[in-house]
PDB file of C-alpha atoms in Angstrom:
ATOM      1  CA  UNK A   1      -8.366  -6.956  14.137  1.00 67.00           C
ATOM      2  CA  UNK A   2      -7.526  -5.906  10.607  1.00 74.00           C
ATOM      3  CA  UNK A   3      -7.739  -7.621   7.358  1.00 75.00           C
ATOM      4  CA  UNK A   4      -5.828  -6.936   4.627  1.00 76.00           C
ATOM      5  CA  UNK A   5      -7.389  -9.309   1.336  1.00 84.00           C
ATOM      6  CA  UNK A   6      -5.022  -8.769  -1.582  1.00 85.00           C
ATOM      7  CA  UNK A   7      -5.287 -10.163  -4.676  1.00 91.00           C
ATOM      8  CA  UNK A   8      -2.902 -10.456  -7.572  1.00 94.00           C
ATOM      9  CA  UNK A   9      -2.310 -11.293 -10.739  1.00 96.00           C
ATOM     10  CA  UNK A  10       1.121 -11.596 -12.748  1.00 97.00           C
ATOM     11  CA  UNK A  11       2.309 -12.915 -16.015  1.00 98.00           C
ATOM     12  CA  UNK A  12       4.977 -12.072 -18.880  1.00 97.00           C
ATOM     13  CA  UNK A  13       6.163 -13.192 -22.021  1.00 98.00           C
ATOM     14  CA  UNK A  14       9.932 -13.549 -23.243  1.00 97.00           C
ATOM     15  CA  UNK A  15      11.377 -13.707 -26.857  1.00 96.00           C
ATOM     16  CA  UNK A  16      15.107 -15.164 -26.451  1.00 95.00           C
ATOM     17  CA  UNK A  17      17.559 -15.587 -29.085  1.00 92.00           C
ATOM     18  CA  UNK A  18      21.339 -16.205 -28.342  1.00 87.00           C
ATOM     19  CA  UNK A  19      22.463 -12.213 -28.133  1.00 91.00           C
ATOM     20  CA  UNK A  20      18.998 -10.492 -27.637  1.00 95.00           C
ATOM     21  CA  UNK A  21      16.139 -11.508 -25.304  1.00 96.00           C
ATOM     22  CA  UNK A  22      12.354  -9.641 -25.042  1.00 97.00           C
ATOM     23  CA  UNK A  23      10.159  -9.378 -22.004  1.00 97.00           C
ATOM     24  CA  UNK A  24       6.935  -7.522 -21.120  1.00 98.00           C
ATOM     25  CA  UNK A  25       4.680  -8.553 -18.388  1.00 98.00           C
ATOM     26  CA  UNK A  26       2.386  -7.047 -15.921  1.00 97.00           C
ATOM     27  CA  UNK A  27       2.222  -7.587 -12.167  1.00 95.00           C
ATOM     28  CA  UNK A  28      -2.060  -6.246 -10.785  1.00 94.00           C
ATOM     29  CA  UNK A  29      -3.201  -6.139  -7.151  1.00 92.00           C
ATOM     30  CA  UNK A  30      -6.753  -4.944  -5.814  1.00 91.00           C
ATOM     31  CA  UNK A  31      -7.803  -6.009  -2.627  1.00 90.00           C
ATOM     32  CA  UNK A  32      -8.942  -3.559   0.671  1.00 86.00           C
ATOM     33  CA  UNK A  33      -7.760  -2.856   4.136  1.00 85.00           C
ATOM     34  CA  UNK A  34     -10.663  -2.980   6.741  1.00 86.00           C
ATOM     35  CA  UNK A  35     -10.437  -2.674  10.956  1.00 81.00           C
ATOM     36  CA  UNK A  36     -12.888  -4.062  13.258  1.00 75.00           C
ATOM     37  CA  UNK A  37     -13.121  -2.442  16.515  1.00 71.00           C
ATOM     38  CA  UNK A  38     -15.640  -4.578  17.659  1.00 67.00           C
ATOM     39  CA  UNK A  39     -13.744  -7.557  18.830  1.00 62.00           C
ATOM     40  CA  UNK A  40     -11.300  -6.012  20.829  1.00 66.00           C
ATOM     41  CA  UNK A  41     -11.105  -5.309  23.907  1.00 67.00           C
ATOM     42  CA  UNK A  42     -12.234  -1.781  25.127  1.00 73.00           C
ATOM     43  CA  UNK A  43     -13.282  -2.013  29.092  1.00 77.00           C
ATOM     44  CA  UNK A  44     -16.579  -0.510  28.048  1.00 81.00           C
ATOM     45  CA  UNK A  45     -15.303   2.178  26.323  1.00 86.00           C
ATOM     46  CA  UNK A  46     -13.351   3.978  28.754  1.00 87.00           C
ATOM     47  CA  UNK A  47     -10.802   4.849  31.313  1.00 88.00           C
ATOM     48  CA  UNK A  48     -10.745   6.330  34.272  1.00 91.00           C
ATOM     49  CA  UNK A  49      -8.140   8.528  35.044  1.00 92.00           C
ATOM     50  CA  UNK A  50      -7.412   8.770  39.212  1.00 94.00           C
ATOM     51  CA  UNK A  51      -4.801  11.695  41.029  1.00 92.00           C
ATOM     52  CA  UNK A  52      -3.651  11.068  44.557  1.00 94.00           C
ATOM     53  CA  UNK A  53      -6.891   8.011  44.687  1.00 92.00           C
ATOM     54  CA  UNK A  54      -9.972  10.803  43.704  1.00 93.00           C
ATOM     55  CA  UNK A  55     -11.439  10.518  40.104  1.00 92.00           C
ATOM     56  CA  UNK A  56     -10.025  12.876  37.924  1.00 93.00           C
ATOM     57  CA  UNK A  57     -11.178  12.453  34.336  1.00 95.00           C
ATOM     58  CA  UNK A  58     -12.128   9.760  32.044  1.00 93.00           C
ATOM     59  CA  UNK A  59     -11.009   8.757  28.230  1.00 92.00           C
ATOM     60  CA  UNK A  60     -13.451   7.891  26.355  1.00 92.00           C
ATOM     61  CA  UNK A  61     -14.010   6.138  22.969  1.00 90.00           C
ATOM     62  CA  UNK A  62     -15.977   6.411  19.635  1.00 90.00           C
ATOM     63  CA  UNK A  63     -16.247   2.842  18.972  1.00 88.00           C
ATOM     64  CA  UNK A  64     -17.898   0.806  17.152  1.00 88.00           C
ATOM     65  CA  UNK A  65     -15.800   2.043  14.284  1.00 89.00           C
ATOM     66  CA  UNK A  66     -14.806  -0.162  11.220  1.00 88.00           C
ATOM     67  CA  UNK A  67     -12.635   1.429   8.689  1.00 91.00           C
ATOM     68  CA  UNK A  68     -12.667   0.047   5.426  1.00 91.00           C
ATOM     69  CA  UNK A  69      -9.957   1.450   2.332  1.00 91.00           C
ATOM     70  CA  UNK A  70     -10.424   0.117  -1.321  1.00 92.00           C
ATOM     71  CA  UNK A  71      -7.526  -0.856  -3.071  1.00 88.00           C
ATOM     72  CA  UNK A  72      -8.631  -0.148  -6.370  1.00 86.00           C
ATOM     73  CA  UNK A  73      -5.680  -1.192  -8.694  1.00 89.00           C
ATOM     74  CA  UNK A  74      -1.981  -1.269  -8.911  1.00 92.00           C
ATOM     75  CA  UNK A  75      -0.915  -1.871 -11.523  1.00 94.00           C
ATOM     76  CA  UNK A  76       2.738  -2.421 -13.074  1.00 94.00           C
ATOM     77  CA  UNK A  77       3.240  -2.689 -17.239  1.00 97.00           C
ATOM     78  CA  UNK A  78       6.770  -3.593 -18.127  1.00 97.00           C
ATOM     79  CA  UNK A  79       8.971  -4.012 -21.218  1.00 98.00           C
ATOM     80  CA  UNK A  80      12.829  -5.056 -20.931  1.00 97.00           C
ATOM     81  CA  UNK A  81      15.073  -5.809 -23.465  1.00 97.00           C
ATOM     82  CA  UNK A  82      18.516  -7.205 -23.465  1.00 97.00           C
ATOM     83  CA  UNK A  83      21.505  -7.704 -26.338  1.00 95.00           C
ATOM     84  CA  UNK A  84      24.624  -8.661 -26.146  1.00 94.00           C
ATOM     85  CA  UNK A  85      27.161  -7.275 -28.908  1.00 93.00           C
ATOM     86  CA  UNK A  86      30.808  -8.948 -28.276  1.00 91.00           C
ATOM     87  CA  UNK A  87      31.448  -8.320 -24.326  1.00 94.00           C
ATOM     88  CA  UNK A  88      28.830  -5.907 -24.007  1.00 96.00           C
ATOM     89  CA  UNK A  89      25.257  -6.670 -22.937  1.00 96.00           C
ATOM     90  CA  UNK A  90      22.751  -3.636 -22.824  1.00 97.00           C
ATOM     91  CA  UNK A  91      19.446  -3.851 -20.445  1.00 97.00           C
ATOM     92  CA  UNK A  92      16.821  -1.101 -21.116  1.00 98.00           C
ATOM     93  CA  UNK A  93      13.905  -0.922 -19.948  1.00 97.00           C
ATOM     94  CA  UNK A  94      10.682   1.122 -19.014  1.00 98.00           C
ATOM     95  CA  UNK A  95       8.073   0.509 -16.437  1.00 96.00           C
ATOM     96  CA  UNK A  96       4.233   2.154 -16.187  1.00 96.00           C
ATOM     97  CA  UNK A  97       3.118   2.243 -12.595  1.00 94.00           C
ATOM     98  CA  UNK A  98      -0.779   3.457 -12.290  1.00 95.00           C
ATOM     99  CA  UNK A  99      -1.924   3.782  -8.058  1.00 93.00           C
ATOM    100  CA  UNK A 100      -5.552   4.127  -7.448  1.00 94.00           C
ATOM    101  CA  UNK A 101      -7.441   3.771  -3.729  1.00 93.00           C
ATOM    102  CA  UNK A 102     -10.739   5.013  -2.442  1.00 94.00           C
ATOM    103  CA  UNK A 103     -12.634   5.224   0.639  1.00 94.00           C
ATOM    104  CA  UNK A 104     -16.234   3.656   0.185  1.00 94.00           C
ATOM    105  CA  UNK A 105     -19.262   4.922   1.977  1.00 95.00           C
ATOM    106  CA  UNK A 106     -19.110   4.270   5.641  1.00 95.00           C
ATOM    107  CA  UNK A 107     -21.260   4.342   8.489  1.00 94.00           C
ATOM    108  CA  UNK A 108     -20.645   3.510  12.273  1.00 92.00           C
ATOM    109  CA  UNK A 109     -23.106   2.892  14.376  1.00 91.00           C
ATOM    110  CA  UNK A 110     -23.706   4.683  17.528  1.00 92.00           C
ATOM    111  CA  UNK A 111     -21.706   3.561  20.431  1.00 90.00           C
ATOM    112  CA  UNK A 112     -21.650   4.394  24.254  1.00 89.00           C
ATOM    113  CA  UNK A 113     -20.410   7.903  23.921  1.00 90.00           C
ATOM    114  CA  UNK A 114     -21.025   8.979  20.102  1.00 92.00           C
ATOM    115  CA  UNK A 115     -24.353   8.918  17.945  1.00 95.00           C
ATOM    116  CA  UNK A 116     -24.065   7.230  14.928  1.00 96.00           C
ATOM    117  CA  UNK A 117     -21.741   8.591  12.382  1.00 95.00           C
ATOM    118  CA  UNK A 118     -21.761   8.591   8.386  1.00 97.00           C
ATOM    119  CA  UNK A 119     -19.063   9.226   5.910  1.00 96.00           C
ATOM    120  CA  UNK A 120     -19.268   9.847   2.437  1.00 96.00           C
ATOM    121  CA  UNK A 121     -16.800   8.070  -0.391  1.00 96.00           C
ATOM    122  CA  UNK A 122     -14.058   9.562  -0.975  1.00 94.00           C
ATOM    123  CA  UNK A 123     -13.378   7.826  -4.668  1.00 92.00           C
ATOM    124  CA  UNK A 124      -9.711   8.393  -6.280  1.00 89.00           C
ATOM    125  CA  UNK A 125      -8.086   9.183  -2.405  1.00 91.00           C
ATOM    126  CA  UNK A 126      -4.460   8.059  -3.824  1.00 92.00           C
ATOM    127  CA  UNK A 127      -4.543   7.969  -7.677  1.00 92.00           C
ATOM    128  CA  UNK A 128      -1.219   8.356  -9.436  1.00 92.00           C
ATOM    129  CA  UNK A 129       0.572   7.286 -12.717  1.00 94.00           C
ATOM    130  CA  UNK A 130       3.988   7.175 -13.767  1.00 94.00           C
ATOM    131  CA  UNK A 131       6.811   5.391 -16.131  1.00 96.00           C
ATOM    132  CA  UNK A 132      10.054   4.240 -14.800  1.00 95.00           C
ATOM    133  CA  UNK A 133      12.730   4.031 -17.354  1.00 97.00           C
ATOM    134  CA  UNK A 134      15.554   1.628 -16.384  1.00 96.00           C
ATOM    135  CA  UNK A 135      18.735   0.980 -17.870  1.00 97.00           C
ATOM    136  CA  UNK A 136      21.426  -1.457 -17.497  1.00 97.00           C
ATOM    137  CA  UNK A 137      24.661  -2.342 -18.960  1.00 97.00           C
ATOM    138  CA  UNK A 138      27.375  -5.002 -18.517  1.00 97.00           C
ATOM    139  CA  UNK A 139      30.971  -5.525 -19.493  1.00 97.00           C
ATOM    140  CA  UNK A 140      32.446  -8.986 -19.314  1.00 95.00           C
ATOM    141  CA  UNK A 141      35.843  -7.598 -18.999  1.00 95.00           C
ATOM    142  CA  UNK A 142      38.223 -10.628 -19.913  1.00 93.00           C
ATOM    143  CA  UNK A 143      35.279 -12.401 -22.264  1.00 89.00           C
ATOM    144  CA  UNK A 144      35.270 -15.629 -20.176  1.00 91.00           C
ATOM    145  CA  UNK A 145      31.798 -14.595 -17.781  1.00 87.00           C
ATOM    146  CA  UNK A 146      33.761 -15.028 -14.748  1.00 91.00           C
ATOM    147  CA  UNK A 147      34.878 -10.982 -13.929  1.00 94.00           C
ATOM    148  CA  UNK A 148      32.318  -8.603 -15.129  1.00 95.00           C
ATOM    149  CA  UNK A 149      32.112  -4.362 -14.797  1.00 97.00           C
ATOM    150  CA  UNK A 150      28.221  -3.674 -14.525  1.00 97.00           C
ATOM    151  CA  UNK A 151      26.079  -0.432 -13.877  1.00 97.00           C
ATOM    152  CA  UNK A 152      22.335   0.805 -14.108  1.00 97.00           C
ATOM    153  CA  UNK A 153      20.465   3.339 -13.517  1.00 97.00           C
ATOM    154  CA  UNK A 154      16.600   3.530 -12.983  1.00 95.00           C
ATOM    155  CA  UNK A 155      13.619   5.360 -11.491  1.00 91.00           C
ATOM    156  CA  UNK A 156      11.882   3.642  -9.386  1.00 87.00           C
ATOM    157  CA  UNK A 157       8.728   4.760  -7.661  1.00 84.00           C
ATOM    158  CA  UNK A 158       6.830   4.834  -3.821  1.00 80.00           C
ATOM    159  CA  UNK A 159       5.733   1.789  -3.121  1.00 78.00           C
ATOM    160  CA  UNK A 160       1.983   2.783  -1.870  1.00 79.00           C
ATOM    161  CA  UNK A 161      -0.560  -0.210  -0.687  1.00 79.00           C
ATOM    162  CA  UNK A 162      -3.834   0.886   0.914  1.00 79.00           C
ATOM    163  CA  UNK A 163      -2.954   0.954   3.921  1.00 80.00           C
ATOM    164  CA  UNK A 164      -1.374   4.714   2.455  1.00 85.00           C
ATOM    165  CA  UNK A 165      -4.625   5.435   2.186  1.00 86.00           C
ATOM    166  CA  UNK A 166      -6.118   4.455   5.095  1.00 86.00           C
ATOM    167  CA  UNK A 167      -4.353   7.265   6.816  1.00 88.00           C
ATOM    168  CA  UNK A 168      -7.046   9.237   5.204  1.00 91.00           C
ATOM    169  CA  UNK A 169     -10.030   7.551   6.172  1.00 92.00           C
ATOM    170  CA  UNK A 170     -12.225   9.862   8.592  1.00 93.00           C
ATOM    171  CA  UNK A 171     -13.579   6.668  10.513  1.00 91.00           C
ATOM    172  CA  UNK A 172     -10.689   6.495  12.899  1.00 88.00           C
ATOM    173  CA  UNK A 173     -10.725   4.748  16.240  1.00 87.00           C
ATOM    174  CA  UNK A 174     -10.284   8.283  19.051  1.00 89.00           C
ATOM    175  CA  UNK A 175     -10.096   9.224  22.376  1.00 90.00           C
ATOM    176  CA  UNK A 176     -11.544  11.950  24.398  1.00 92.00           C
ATOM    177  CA  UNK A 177     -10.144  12.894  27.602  1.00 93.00           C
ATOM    178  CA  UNK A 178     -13.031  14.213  29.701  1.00 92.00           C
ATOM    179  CA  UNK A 179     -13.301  15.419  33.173  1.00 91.00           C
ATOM    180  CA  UNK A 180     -14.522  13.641  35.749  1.00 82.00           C
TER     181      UNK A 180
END
């Protein structure tokens, strides 16, 4: 079973006047990813592997394993601003984008085939920053809002959640083939 609790937070402000509007705003998650191998169903661990009806090897597993990755922050500042001069209406904008995850120390206990296993923190696993500048113009072409021309161009970045960086997390849930 995994559980992914994500928080967030969001708000803005807007300034609006009849040709020229304001915004900036933020939009914050944290939260973590975690897996618990310990209520599914494993058949003890293994699986035996039969050729022609004779026992021929066995797959094993390293459970109990419970992988855990910190969202530490997303976070999204924004600023757009808007005027409108005669048919033309101008959009720019600019975005910051900051990524952070971790891994947090770990330890899985030992299981039916593996000791007991430790795993240092891994802090800052995914940790990236960036702005996105944006920008946007329309052109009512007849000046009665009903046919319009409009373009835009932008950057816009990965979208990353922590499950990105879970794919990093040494507490995995294996398999070893062994022979019989």
């Amino acid at each position: 079973n995994t559980y992914l609790p994500v928080y967030s937070f969001n708000s803005s402000v807007a300034y609006v006047t009849g040709s020229h509007s304001f915004k900036v705003g933020e939009q914050w998650r944290w939260g973590w990813v975690s897996t618990r191998t310990d209520l599914l169903d494993l058949h003890g661990d293994l699986v035996q592997r039969y050729r022609n009806r004779v026992p021929d090897s066995v797959d094993v597993k390293n459970t109990p394993v419970s992988p855990t990755t910190n969202l530490a922050t997303e976070l999204g500042l924004y600023v757009q601003d808007s005027w409108t001069i005669r048919r033309l209406t101008l959009n720019p904008g600019l975005r910051y984008e900051m990524f952070r995850a971790s891994l947090p120390e770990q330890t899985a206990a030992a299981g039916r085939f593996v000791p007991e296993r430790h795993f240092a923190a891994i802090p800052n696993i995914l940790d990236w920053k960036n702005a996105a500048p944006r920008l946007g113009a329309v052109y009512d072409l007849f000046g009665d809002g009903k046919t319009a021309v409009k373009a835009s161009i932008g950057k816009y970045m990965f979208l990353a959640s922590a499950t990105d960086a879970a794919k990093y997390n040494p507490m995995v849930l294996s398999t070893d083939t062994r022979t019989w």
